[in-house]
PDB file of C-alpha atoms in Angstrom:
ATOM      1  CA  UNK A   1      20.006  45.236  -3.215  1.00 76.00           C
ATOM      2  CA  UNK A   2      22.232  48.151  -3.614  1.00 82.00           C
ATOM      3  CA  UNK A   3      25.900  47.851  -4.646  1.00 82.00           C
ATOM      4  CA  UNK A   4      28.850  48.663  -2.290  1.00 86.00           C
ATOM      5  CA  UNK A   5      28.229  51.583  -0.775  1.00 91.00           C
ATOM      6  CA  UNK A   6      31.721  54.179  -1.093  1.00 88.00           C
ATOM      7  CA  UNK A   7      31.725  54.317   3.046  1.00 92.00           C
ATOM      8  CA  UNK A   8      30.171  53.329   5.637  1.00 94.00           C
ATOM      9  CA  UNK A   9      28.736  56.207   6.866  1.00 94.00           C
ATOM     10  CA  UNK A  10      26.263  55.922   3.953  1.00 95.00           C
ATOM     11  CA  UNK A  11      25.459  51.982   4.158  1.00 94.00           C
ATOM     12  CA  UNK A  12      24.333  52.743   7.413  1.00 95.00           C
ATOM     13  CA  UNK A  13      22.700  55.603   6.297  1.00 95.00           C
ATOM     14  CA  UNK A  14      20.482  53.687   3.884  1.00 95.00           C
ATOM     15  CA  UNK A  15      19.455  51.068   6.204  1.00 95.00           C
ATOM     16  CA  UNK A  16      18.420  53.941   8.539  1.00 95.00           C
ATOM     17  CA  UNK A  17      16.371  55.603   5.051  1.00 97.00           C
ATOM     18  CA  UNK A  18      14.711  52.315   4.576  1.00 97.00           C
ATOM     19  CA  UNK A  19      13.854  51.369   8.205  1.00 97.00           C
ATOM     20  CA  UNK A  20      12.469  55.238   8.058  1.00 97.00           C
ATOM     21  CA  UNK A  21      10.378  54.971   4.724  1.00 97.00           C
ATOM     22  CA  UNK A  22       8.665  51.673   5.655  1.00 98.00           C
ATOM     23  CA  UNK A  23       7.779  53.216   9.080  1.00 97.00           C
ATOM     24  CA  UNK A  24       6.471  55.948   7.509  1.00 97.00           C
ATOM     25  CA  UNK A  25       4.704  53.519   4.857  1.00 97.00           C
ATOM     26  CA  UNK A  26       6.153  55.149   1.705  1.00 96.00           C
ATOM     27  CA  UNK A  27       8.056  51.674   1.495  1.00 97.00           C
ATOM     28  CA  UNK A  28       6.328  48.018   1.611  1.00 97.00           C
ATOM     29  CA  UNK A  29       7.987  45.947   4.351  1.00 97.00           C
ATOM     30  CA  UNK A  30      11.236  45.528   2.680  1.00 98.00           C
ATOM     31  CA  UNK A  31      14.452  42.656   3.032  1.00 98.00           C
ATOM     32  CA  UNK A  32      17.487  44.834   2.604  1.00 97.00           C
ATOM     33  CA  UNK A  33      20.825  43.435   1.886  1.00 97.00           C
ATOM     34  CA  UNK A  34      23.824  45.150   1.697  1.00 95.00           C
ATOM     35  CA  UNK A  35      27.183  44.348   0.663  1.00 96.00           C
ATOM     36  CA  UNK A  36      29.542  45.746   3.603  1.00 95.00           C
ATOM     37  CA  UNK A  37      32.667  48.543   3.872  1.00 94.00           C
ATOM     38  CA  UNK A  38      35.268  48.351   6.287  1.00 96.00           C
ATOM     39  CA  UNK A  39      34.484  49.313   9.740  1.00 97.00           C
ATOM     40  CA  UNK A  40      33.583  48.501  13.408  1.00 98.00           C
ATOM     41  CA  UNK A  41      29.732  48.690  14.286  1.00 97.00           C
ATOM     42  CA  UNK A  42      29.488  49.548  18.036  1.00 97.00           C
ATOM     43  CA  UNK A  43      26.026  49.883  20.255  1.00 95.00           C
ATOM     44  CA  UNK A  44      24.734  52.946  22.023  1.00 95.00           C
ATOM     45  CA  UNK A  45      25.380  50.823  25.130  1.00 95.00           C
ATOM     46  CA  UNK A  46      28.728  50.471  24.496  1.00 97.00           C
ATOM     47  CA  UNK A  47      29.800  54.004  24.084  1.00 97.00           C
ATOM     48  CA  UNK A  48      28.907  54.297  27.203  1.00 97.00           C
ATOM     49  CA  UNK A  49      31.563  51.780  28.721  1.00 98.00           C
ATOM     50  CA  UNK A  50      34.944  51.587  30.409  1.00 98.00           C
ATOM     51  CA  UNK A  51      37.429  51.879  27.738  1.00 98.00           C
ATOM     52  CA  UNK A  52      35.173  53.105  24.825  1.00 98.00           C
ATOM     53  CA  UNK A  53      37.586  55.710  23.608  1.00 98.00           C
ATOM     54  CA  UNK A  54      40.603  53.462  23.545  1.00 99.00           C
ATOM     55  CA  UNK A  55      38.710  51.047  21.417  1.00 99.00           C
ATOM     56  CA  UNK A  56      37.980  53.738  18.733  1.00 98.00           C
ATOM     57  CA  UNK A  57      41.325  54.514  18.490  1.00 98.00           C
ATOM     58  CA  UNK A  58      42.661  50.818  18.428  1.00 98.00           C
ATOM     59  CA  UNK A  59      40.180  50.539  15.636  1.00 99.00           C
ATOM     60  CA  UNK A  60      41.032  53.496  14.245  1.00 98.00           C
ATOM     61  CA  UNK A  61      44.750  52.565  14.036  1.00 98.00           C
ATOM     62  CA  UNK A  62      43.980  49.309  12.310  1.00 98.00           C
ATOM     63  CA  UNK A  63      41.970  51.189   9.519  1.00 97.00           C
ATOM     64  CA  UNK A  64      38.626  51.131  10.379  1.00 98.00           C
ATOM     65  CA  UNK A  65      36.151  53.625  10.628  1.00 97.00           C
ATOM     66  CA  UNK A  66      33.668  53.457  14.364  1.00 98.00           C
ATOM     67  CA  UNK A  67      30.295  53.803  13.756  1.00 97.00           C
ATOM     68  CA  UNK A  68      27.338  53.669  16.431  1.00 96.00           C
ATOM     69  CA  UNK A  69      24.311  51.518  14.840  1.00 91.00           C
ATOM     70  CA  UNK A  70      20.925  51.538  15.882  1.00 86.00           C
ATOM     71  CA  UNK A  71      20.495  47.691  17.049  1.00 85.00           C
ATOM     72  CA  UNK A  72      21.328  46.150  19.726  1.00 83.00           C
ATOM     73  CA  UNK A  73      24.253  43.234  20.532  1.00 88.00           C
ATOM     74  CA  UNK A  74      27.738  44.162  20.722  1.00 94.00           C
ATOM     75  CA  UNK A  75      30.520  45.086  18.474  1.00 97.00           C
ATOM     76  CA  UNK A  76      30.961  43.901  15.283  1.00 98.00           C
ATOM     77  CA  UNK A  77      33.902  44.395  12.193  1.00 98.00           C
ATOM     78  CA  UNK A  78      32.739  44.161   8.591  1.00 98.00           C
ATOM     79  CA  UNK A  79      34.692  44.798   5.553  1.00 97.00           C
ATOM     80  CA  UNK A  80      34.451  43.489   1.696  1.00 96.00           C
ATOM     81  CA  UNK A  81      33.882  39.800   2.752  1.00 98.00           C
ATOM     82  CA  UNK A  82      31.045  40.470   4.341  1.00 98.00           C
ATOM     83  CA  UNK A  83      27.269  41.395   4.115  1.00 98.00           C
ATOM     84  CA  UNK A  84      24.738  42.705   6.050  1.00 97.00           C
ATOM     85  CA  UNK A  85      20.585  41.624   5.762  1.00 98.00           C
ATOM     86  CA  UNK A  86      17.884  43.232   7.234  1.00 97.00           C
ATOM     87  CA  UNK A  87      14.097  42.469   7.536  1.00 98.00           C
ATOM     88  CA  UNK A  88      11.993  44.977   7.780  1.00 98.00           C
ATOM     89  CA  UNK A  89       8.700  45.704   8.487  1.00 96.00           C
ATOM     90  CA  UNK A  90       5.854  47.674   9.805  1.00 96.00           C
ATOM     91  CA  UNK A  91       4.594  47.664  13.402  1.00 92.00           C
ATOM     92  CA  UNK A  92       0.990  46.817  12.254  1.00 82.00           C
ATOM     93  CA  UNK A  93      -1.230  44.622  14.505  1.00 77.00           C
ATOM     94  CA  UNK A  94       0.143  41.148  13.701  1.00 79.00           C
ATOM     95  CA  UNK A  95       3.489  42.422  13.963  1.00 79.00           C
ATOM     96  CA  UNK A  96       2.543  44.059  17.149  1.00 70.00           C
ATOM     97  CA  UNK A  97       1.740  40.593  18.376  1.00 77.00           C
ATOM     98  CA  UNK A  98       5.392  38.713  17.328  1.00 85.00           C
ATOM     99  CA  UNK A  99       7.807  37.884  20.107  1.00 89.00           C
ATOM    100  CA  UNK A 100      11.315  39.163  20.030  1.00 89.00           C
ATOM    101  CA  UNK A 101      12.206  35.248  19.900  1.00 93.00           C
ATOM    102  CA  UNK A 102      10.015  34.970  16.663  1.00 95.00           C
ATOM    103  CA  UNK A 103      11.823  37.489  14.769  1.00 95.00           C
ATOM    104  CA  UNK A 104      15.171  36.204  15.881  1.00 96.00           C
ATOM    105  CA  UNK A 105      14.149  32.662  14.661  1.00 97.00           C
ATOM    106  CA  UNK A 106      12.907  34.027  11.244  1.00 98.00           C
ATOM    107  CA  UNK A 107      16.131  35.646  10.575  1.00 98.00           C
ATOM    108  CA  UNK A 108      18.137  32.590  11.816  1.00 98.00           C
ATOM    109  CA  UNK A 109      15.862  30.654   9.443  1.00 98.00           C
ATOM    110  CA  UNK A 110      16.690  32.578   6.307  1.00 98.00           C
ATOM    111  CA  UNK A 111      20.087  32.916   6.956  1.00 99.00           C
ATOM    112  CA  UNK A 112      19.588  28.712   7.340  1.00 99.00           C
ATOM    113  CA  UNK A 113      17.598  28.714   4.414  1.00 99.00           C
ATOM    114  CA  UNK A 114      19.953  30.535   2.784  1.00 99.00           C
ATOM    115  CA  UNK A 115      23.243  28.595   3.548  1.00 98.00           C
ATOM    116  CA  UNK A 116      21.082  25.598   2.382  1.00 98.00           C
ATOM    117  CA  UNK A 117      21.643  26.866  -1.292  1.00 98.00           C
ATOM    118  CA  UNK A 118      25.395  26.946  -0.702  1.00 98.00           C
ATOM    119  CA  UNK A 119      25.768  23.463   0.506  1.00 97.00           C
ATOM    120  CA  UNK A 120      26.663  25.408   4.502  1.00 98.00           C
ATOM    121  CA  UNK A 121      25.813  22.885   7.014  1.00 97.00           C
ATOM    122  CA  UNK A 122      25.504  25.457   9.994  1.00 98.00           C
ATOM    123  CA  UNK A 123      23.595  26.080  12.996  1.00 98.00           C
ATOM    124  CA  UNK A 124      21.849  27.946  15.396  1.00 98.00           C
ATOM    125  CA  UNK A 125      23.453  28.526  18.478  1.00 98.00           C
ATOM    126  CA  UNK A 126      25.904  31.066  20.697  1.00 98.00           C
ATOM    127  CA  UNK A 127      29.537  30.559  20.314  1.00 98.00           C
ATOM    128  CA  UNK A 128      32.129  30.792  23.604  1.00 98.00           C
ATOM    129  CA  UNK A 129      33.858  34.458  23.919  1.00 98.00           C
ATOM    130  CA  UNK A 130      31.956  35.667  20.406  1.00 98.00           C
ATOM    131  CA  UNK A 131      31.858  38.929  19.386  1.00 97.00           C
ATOM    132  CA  UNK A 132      28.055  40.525  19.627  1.00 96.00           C
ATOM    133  CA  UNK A 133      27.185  37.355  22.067  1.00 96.00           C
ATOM    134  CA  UNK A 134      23.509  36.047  21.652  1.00 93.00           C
ATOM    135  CA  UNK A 135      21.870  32.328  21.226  1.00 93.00           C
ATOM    136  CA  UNK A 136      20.556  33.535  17.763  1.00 95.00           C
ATOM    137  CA  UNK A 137      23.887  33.299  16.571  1.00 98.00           C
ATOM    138  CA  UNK A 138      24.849  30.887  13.537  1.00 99.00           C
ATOM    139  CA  UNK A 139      27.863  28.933  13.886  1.00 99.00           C
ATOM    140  CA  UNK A 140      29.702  26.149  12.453  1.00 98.00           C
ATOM    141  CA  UNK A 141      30.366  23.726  15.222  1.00 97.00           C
ATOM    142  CA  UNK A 142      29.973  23.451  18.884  1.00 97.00           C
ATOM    143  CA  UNK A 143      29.427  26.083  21.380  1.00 97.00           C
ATOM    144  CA  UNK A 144      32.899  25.646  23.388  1.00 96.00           C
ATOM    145  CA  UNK A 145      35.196  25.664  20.078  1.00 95.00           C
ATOM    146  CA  UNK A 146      33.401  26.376  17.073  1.00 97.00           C
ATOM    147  CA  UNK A 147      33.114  29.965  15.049  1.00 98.00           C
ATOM    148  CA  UNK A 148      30.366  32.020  14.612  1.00 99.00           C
ATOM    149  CA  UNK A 149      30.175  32.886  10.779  1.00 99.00           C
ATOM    150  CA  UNK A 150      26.543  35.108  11.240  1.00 99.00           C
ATOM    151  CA  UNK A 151      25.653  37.798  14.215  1.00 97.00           C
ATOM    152  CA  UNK A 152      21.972  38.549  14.494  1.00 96.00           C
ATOM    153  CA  UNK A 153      20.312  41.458  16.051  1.00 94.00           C
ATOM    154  CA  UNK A 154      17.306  43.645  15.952  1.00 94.00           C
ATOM    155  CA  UNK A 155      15.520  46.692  16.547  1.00 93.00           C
ATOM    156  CA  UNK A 156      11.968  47.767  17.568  1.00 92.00           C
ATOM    157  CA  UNK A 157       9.815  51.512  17.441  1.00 92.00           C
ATOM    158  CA  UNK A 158       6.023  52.167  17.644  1.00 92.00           C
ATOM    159  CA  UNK A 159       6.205  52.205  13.814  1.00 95.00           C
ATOM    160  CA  UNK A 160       8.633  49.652  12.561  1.00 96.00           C
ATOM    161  CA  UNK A 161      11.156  46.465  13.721  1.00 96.00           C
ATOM    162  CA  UNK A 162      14.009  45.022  12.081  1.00 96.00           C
ATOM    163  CA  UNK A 163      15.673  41.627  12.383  1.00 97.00           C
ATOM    164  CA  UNK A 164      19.075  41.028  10.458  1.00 96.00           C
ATOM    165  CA  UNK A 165      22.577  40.981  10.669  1.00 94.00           C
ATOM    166  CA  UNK A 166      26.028  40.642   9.386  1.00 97.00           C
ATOM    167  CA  UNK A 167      27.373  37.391   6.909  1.00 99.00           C
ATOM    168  CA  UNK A 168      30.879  36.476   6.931  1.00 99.00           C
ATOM    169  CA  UNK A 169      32.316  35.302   4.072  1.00 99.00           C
ATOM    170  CA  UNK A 170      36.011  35.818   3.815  1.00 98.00           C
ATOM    171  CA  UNK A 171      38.428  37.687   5.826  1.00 98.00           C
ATOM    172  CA  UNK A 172      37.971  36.355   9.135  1.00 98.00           C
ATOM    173  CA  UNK A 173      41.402  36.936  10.468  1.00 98.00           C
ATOM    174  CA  UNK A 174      41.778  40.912  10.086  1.00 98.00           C
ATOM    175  CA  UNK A 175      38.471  40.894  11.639  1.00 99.00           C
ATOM    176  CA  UNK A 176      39.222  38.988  14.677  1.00 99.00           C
ATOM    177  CA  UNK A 177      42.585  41.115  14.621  1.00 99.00           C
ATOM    178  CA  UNK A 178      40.403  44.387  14.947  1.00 99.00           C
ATOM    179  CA  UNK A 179      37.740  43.087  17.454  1.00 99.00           C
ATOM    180  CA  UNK A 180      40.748  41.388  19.379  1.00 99.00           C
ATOM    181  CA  UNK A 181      41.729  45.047  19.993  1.00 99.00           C
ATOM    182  CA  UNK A 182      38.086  46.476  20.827  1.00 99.00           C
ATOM    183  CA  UNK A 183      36.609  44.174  23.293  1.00 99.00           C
ATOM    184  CA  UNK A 184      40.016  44.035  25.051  1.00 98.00           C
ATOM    185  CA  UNK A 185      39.950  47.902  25.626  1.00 99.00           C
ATOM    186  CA  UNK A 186      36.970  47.738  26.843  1.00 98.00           C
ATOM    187  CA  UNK A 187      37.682  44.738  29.200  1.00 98.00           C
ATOM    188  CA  UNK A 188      34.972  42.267  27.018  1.00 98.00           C
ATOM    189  CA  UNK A 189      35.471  38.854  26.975  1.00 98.00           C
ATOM    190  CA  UNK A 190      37.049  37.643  23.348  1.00 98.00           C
ATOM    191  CA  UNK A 191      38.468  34.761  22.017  1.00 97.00           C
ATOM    192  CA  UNK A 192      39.491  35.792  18.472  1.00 96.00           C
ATOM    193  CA  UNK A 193      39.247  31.632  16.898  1.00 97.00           C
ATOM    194  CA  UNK A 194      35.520  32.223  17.430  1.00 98.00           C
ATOM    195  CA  UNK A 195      35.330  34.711  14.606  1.00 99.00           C
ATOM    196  CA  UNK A 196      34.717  32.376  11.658  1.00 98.00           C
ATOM    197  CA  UNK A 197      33.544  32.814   8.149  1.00 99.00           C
ATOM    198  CA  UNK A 198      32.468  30.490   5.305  1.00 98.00           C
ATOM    199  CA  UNK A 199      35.956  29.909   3.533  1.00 98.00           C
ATOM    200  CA  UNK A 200      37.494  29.023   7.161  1.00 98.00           C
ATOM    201  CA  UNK A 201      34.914  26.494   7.175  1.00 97.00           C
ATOM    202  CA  UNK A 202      35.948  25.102   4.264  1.00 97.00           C
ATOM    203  CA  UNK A 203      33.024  26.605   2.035  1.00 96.00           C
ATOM    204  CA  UNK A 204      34.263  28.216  -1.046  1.00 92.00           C
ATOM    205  CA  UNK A 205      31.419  30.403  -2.021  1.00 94.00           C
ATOM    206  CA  UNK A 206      32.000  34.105  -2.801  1.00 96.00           C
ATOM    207  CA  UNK A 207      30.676  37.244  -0.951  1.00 97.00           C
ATOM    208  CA  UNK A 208      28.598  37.780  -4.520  1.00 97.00           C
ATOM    209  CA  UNK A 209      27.474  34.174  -4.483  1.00 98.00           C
ATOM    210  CA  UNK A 210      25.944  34.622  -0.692  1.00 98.00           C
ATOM    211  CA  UNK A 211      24.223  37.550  -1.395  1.00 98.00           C
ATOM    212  CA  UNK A 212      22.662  36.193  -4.388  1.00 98.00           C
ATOM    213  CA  UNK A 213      21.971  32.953  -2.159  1.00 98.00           C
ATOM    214  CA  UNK A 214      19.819  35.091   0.244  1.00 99.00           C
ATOM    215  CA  UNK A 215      18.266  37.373  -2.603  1.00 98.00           C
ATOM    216  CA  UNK A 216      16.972  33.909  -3.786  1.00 98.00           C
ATOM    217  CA  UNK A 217      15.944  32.696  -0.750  1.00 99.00           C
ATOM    218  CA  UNK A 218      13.878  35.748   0.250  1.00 98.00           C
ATOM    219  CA  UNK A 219      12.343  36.111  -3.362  1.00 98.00           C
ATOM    220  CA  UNK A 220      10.716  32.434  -2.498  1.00 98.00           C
ATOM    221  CA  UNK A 221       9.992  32.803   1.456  1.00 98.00           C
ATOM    222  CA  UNK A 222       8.577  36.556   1.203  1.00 97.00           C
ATOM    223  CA  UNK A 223       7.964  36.683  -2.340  1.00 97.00           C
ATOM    224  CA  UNK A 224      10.226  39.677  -2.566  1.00 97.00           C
ATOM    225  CA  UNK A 225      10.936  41.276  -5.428  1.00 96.00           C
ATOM    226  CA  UNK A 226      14.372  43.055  -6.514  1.00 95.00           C
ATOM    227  CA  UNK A 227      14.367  46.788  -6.878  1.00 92.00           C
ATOM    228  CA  UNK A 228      17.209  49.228  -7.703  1.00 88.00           C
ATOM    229  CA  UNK A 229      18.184  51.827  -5.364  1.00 87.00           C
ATOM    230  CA  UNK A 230      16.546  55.365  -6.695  1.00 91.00           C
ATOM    231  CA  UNK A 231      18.128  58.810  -6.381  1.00 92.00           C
ATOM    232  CA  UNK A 232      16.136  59.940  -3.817  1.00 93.00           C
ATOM    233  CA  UNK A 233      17.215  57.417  -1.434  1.00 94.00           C
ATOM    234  CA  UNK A 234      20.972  57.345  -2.356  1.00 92.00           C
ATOM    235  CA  UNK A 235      20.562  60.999  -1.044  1.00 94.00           C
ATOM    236  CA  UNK A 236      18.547  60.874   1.845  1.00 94.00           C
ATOM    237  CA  UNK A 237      21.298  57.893   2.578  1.00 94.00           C
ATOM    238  CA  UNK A 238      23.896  60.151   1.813  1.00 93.00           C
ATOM    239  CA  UNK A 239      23.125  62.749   4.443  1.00 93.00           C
ATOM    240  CA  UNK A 240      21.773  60.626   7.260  1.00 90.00           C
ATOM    241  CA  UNK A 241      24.808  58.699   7.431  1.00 90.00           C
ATOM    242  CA  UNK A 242      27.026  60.865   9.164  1.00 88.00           C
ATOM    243  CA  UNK A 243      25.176  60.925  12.525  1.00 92.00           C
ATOM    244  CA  UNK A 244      26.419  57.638  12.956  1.00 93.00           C
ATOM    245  CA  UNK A 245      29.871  58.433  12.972  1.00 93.00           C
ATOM    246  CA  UNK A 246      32.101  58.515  16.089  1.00 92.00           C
TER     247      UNK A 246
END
């Protein structure tokens, strides 16, 4: 559990140092979870699309950084009311044997799990015109009108997988304002009222108070135990970062 990284560049960065170091096994399987910076998280897919560069700069003219992750999904906007989560582990023989569905439902459960602790009455499910569309979204409400206020993705090697995502908290609106103008450059369906958060759903919980909700839950699901982020890793962090930067 790290504090807020100084830029993006170097949150991502870290999760890309700890993916690395429990592939290599100098790490135990690890849940990461990382307070966010501003900026717009695309796919290597998407680079790759129609419109690509004029969503960069409509990002980029709305102050916020483009970076190209390593999961899959679709675009996503983070800044300080959100979080991102990660669970990582291994690619041992039982984990060799889990489905892609079981990982997704093991995140969606702590996230659940985790919202339990806050009084969040959520639920699995995709949400119309979302941003980063997938059925292992959580939303509050229905499918047709509700808002999604978590986006869930992974990512597999020989050596490791990871299952997480991104929490909204607060600041739902310049968010949707932002993804508004990616997915239209690059001709995506969008419907901005589907970008939710907890405070638009009337939950009045803190971005510190959600992290500490999911630190709790994972300490009793995995048995995980907190650890401080050591030099080594802030600068291994530090210089991987930048390849992810458009």
């Amino acid at each position: 559990m790290p504090d807020r990284f100084g830029d993006s560049a170097t949150a991502y960065g870290y999760v890309r140092t700890i993916f690395d170091q429990v592939a290599r096994g100098t790490r135990p399987a690890t849940v990461s979870i990382t307070p966010s910076t501003r900026h717009v998280g695309v796919t290597r897919r998407d680079t790759f699309r129609p419109g690509f560069e004029d969503a960069v700069r409509a990002a980029g003219e709305m102050g916020y950084p483009v970076l190209v992750r390593s999961s899959g999904g679709g675009a996503t906007a983070a800044d300080g009311g959100t979080f991102g989560f990660s669970i990582i582990r291994p690619s041992d023989e039982t984990e060799s044997r889990r489905g892609i569905r079981e990982r997704y439902d093991e995140a969606a459960a702590m996230v659940l799990g985790a919202f339990s602790r806050l009084g969040v009455m959520a639920e699995v499910g995709e949400v119309r015109d979302e941003f980063c569309p997938g059925d292992h979204s959580i939303r509050v409400g229905d499918g047709e009108s509700g808002m999604k206020v978590v986006g869930i993705a992974q990512r597999i090697t020989r050596r490791a997988t990871s299952v997480g995502g991104i929490v909204l908290v607060e600041g739902e609106q310049d968010l949707a304002r932002v993804l508004e103008g990616v997915y239209n450059a690059m001709h995506l369906p969008f419907r901005k009222e589907s970008v939710g958060s907890l405070h638009r759903a009337g939950y009045q919980a803190g971005t510190q108070n959600a992290i500490e909700a999911f630190a709790a839950e994972a300490e009793q699901v995995y048995g995980a135990v907190r650890v401080s982020l050591d030099e080594n890793t802030l600068g291994l962090a530090s210089s991987e970062g930048e390849q992810y930067v458009i």
